[in-house]
Amino acid sequence: MEPHIVFRDVTVTYGTKMALQNVTLEIPRNRIFGIIGPSNSGKTTLLKCINRMIDFVPGVRVQGQVRIENEDVFRTRNVFALRRRIGMVFPLPVGLPLSVYDNVAYAPRMAGLTDPGELDGLVETCLRHAALWDEVKDRLRQLGTKLSGGQQQRLTIARALSHRPEILCLDEFSIAVDPVTTMKIEDVLLDLKQKMTIVVVTNLVQQARRLADQIAFLNSSRLVEVGPSDVIFSEHPASQVTFDYVRGHFG
Ligand SMILES: Nc1ncnc2c1ncn2[C@@H]1O[C@H](COP(=O)(O)OP(=O)(O)OP(=O)(O)O)[C@@H](O)[C@H]1O
Ligand SMILES: [Mg+2]
């Protein structure tokens, strides 16, 4: 099967700081792709190339090519259309100061969806996909920011799903949520991969092991190796550095 996302010789520099160096990798469709590596290894930078959020960093320079299917990400004519294909979830929930309902309905409304019945249906579907519906269905008009931290993170996921992305990217989604919520979100992701490609950055190697079909290991802004999860966690990954990292010997 054709890969969904391709990085070809991608180098990213922030001013004089090199954050990614000559990274080449392929992200398969409808799988969970894990990105692991120590702090400052370039994980978030890699993720931000997919929807060109990297553009917002002053002084950034990107070389090489990122492709989503036939679209050349850094040469596309329509960045907004590109970004709509991708949902992003950050380490800390970023709730809009709106009701639970409006948090999810915001993007579809901006895209022109006005039919109340359709909006209701979409909001419910997204909240169900984020494993949050049962907890909030009786308080959809309450402020989203009044929910617990774990609920707000799932609300962020529901919002990321609301424009029906084909790719969902998550950057350390469980850093500020309790273990029960973490497990709920992991189940959500395992379920969602039937419908979309998921890219998960995590500092927790065991989380990558539980979730990911394929894993890329970054160290010092370079891709050390990429491969199926069971190879990365085996006795014989391609690199000794990978072996040491996944066993917690550094990082
Ligand atoms: N806006 C920025 N300006 C300058 N340097 C940056 C910027 N963002 C990141 N960097 C640097 O680029 C390198 C890679 O950062 P990145 O955030 O991609 O790493 P990371 O693997 O996500 O780290 P962490 O696990 O701590 O989130 C680091 O050395 C970081 O200090
Ligand atoms: Mg990061």
Coordinates of C-alpha atoms and ligand atoms in Angstrom, one line a residue:
M1 CA 0.0 0.0 0.0
E2 CA 1.2 3.5 -0.8
P3 CA 2.3 5.4 2.3
H4 CA 0.1 8.2 3.5
I5 CA 2.8 10.7 4.5
V6 CA 6.4 10.8 3.2
F7 CA 9.3 12.7 4.6
R8 CA 12.2 13.0 2.1
D9 CA 15.5 14.3 3.3
V10 CA 13.9 16.8 5.6
T11 CA 16.1 19.3 7.5
V12 CA 14.7 21.9 9.8
T13 CA 16.7 24.8 11.3
Y14 CA 15.5 27.4 13.8
G15 CA 18.0 30.2 13.2
T16 CA 21.3 28.4 13.6
K17 CA 19.8 25.5 15.6
M18 CA 19.3 22.3 13.6
A19 CA 16.2 20.6 14.9
L20 CA 15.9 17.9 12.3
Q21 CA 18.6 16.5 10.1
N22 CA 18.0 14.8 6.8
V23 CA 15.0 12.8 8.0
T24 CA 13.5 10.3 5.5
L25 CA 10.6 8.1 6.5
E26 CA 7.2 6.9 5.4
I27 CA 4.0 6.9 7.5
P28 CA 1.6 4.2 6.5
R29 CA -2.2 4.8 6.1
N30 CA -4.6 3.7 8.8
R31 CA -2.0 2.8 11.3
I32 CA -0.7 4.3 14.5
F33 CA 2.8 5.7 13.9
G34 CA 4.8 6.4 17.0
I35 CA 7.6 9.0 17.3
I36 CA 9.9 8.5 20.3
G37 CA 13.1 10.0 21.5
P38 CA 14.7 12.0 24.3
S39 CA 13.8 15.6 25.0
N40 CA 14.9 18.1 22.2
S41 CA 15.4 15.3 19.7
G42 CA 13.1 16.9 17.2
K43 CA 9.8 15.0 17.7
T44 CA 7.5 18.0 17.9
T45 CA 9.3 19.6 15.0
L46 CA 8.7 16.6 12.9
L47 CA 5.0 16.6 13.8
K48 CA 4.7 20.3 13.0
C49 CA 5.9 19.8 9.5
I50 CA 2.9 17.7 8.7
N51 CA 0.4 20.5 8.9
R52 CA 2.9 23.3 8.4
M53 CA 2.4 24.7 11.9
I54 CA 6.2 25.0 11.7
D55 CA 5.5 28.1 9.5
F56 CA 4.6 30.0 12.7
V57 CA 8.1 29.8 14.2
P58 CA 10.1 32.9 13.3
G59 CA 13.4 32.2 11.6
V60 CA 12.5 28.6 10.7
R61 CA 14.0 27.0 7.5
V62 CA 12.7 23.8 6.1
Q63 CA 14.6 21.8 3.4
G64 CA 13.6 18.6 1.7
Q65 CA 10.1 17.4 1.0
V66 CA 7.0 16.3 2.9
R67 CA 4.2 14.8 0.9
I68 CA 0.7 13.8 1.9
E69 CA -0.5 11.6 -0.9
N70 CA 0.2 13.7 -4.0
E71 CA 0.3 17.0 -2.1
D72 CA 3.6 18.6 -1.6
V73 CA 3.1 20.1 1.8
F74 CA 5.5 23.0 1.6
R75 CA 4.6 23.9 -2.0
T76 CA 0.8 23.6 -1.7
R77 CA -1.3 26.5 -3.0
N78 CA -3.8 26.1 -0.2
V79 CA -2.4 25.7 3.3
F80 CA -5.8 26.1 4.9
A81 CA -7.2 23.2 2.9
L82 CA -4.1 21.2 3.8
R83 CA -4.5 21.9 7.5
R84 CA -8.2 20.8 7.4
R85 CA -6.9 17.4 6.4
I86 CA -5.1 17.1 9.7
G87 CA -6.2 17.2 13.3
M88 CA -3.7 18.3 16.0
V89 CA -3.7 17.6 19.7
F90 CA -1.2 19.2 22.0
P91 CA 0.3 18.2 25.4
L92 CA -2.0 20.5 27.3
P93 CA -5.7 20.9 26.4
V94 CA -6.4 24.2 24.7
G95 CA -10.1 24.7 25.3
L96 CA -11.8 27.6 23.6
P97 CA -13.8 29.7 26.1
L98 CA -17.0 28.3 24.8
S99 CA -19.5 25.6 25.8
V100 CA -18.6 21.9 25.3
Y101 CA -21.0 21.9 22.3
D102 CA -19.5 25.0 20.7
N103 CA -15.9 23.8 21.2
V104 CA -16.8 20.9 18.9
A105 CA -19.2 22.8 16.6
Y106 CA -16.8 25.7 16.0
A107 CA -14.8 24.4 13.0
P108 CA -17.7 22.8 11.2
R109 CA -19.7 26.1 11.6
M110 CA -16.7 28.0 10.2
A111 CA -16.7 25.6 7.3
G112 CA -20.3 26.5 6.6
L113 CA -22.3 23.8 8.4
T114 CA -25.5 25.5 9.8
D115 CA -28.1 22.7 9.9
P116 CA -28.9 22.2 13.6
G117 CA -29.7 18.5 13.2
E118 CA -26.5 17.8 11.3
L119 CA -24.4 19.8 13.8
D120 CA -26.0 18.0 16.7
G121 CA -25.2 14.7 15.0
L122 CA -21.6 15.7 14.3
V123 CA -21.0 16.9 17.8
E124 CA -22.3 13.7 19.3
T125 CA -20.3 11.6 16.9
C126 CA -17.0 13.4 17.7
L127 CA -17.7 13.3 21.5
R128 CA -18.4 9.6 21.2
H129 CA -15.2 9.0 19.2
A130 CA -13.3 10.8 21.9
A131 CA -14.9 8.7 24.6
L132 CA -16.4 11.7 26.3
W133 CA -20.1 11.7 25.3
D134 CA -21.5 9.8 28.3
E135 CA -19.7 12.2 30.7
V136 CA -20.9 15.4 29.0
K137 CA -24.2 14.7 27.3
D138 CA -26.2 16.4 30.0
R139 CA -24.0 19.5 30.2
L140 CA -23.3 20.3 26.6
R141 CA -24.0 24.0 27.3
Q142 CA -21.5 24.3 30.1
L143 CA -18.2 25.9 29.6
G144 CA -15.6 23.4 28.2
T145 CA -13.0 24.9 30.5
K146 CA -15.0 23.8 33.5
L147 CA -14.4 20.1 32.7
S148 CA -11.6 18.1 34.4
G149 CA -8.2 18.1 32.8
G150 CA -8.7 14.6 31.4
Q151 CA -12.1 15.6 30.0
Q152 CA -10.7 18.7 28.5
Q153 CA -8.0 16.7 26.7
R154 CA -10.7 14.4 25.3
L155 CA -12.7 17.5 24.3
T156 CA -9.6 18.7 22.4
I157 CA -9.6 15.3 20.6
A158 CA -13.3 15.7 19.8
R159 CA -12.5 19.2 18.4
A160 CA -9.6 17.8 16.3
L161 CA -12.0 15.3 14.8
S162 CA -14.8 17.8 14.1
H163 CA -13.4 18.8 10.6
R164 CA -13.2 15.1 9.7
P165 CA -9.4 14.9 9.3
E166 CA -7.7 12.0 7.5
I167 CA -4.7 12.3 9.7
L168 CA -4.7 12.9 13.5
C169 CA -1.5 14.0 15.2
L170 CA -1.0 14.0 18.9
D171 CA 2.0 15.4 20.8
E172 CA 2.4 13.9 24.2
F173 CA -1.3 13.8 24.8
S174 CA -1.1 12.2 28.2
I175 CA 1.4 14.4 29.9
A176 CA -1.2 16.2 32.0
V177 CA -3.9 13.5 32.3
D178 CA -4.5 10.8 34.8
P179 CA -3.8 7.1 34.0
V180 CA -7.5 6.2 33.6
T181 CA -8.0 9.0 31.0
T182 CA -4.7 8.0 29.3
M183 CA -6.1 4.4 28.9
K184 CA -9.4 5.8 27.6
I185 CA -7.6 7.9 25.0
E186 CA -5.4 5.0 24.0
D187 CA -8.5 2.9 23.4
V188 CA -10.0 5.7 21.4
L189 CA -6.8 5.9 19.2
L190 CA -6.8 2.1 18.6
D191 CA -10.4 2.4 17.5
L192 CA -9.9 5.5 15.3
K193 CA -7.1 4.0 13.3
Q194 CA -9.7 2.1 11.3
K195 CA -10.7 5.5 9.9
M196 CA -7.6 7.6 9.8
T197 CA -3.8 7.7 10.1
I198 CA -2.6 8.5 13.5
V199 CA 0.8 10.0 14.4
V200 CA 1.7 10.0 18.1
V201 CA 4.7 11.7 19.7
T202 CA 5.4 10.3 23.1
N203 CA 8.1 10.4 25.7
L204 CA 6.7 7.2 27.2
V205 CA 8.3 4.2 25.4
Q206 CA 5.7 1.8 26.9
Q207 CA 2.9 3.9 25.5
A208 CA 4.5 3.7 22.0
R209 CA 4.8 -0.1 22.6
R210 CA 1.1 -0.3 23.5
L211 CA -0.1 1.8 20.6
A212 CA 2.1 2.0 17.7
D213 CA 2.3 -0.3 14.7
Q214 CA 5.4 1.5 13.4
I215 CA 7.9 3.5 15.4
A216 CA 10.5 6.2 14.5
F217 CA 13.2 6.8 17.0
L218 CA 14.8 10.2 16.9
N219 CA 18.0 11.2 18.8
S220 CA 19.9 14.5 18.5
S221 CA 17.7 15.6 15.6
R222 CA 18.5 12.5 13.5
L223 CA 16.3 9.5 12.7
V224 CA 18.1 6.6 14.3
E225 CA 15.7 4.0 12.9
V226 CA 12.2 3.4 11.9
G227 CA 10.4 0.1 11.8
P228 CA 7.6 -2.1 13.1
S229 CA 7.1 -1.8 16.8
D230 CA 8.0 -5.4 17.5
V231 CA 11.4 -4.9 15.9
I232 CA 12.1 -1.7 17.8
F233 CA 11.3 -3.5 21.0
S234 CA 13.0 -6.7 20.1
E235 CA 16.5 -7.9 21.2
H236 CA 17.8 -6.9 17.8
P237 CA 16.7 -3.5 16.6
A238 CA 18.9 -2.1 13.8
S239 CA 20.8 0.2 16.2
Q240 CA 22.3 -0.4 19.7
V241 CA 21.2 3.1 20.6
T242 CA 17.6 2.1 20.0
F243 CA 18.1 -0.9 22.2
D244 CA 19.5 1.2 25.0
Y245 CA 16.8 3.9 24.7
V246 CA 13.8 1.7 24.8
R247 CA 15.2 -0.1 27.9
G248 CA 15.5 3.2 29.7
H249 CA 19.3 3.4 29.7
F250 CA 19.2 7.1 28.7
G251 CA 16.9 9.9 27.8
Ligands
LIG1 N1 10.8 27.9 18.3 C1 12.1 27.4 18.5 N2 13.1 28.3 18.3 C2 14.4 27.8 18.5 N3 14.7 26.5 18.8 C3 13.7 25.7 18.9 C4 12.3 26.1 18.8 N4 11.5 25.0 19.0 C5 12.4 24.0 19.3 N5 13.6 24.3 19.2 C6 14.8 23.5 19.4 O1 14.8 22.5 18.4 C7 15.2 21.2 19.0 C8 14.1 20.2 18.8 O2 13.0 20.6 19.5 P1 11.6 19.8 19.5 O3 10.6 20.6 20.3 O4 11.2 19.4 18.2 O5 12.1 18.5 20.4 P2 11.2 17.4 21.1 O6 11.8 16.1 20.7 O7 9.8 17.6 20.8 O8 11.5 17.7 22.6 P3 10.5 17.5 23.9 O9 10.5 16.0 24.2 O10 11.2 18.2 25.0 O11 9.2 18.0 23.6 C9 15.5 21.5 20.4 O12 16.9 21.7 20.6 C10 14.8 22.8 20.7 O13 15.4 23.5 21.7
MG2 MG 8.1 18.0 21.9

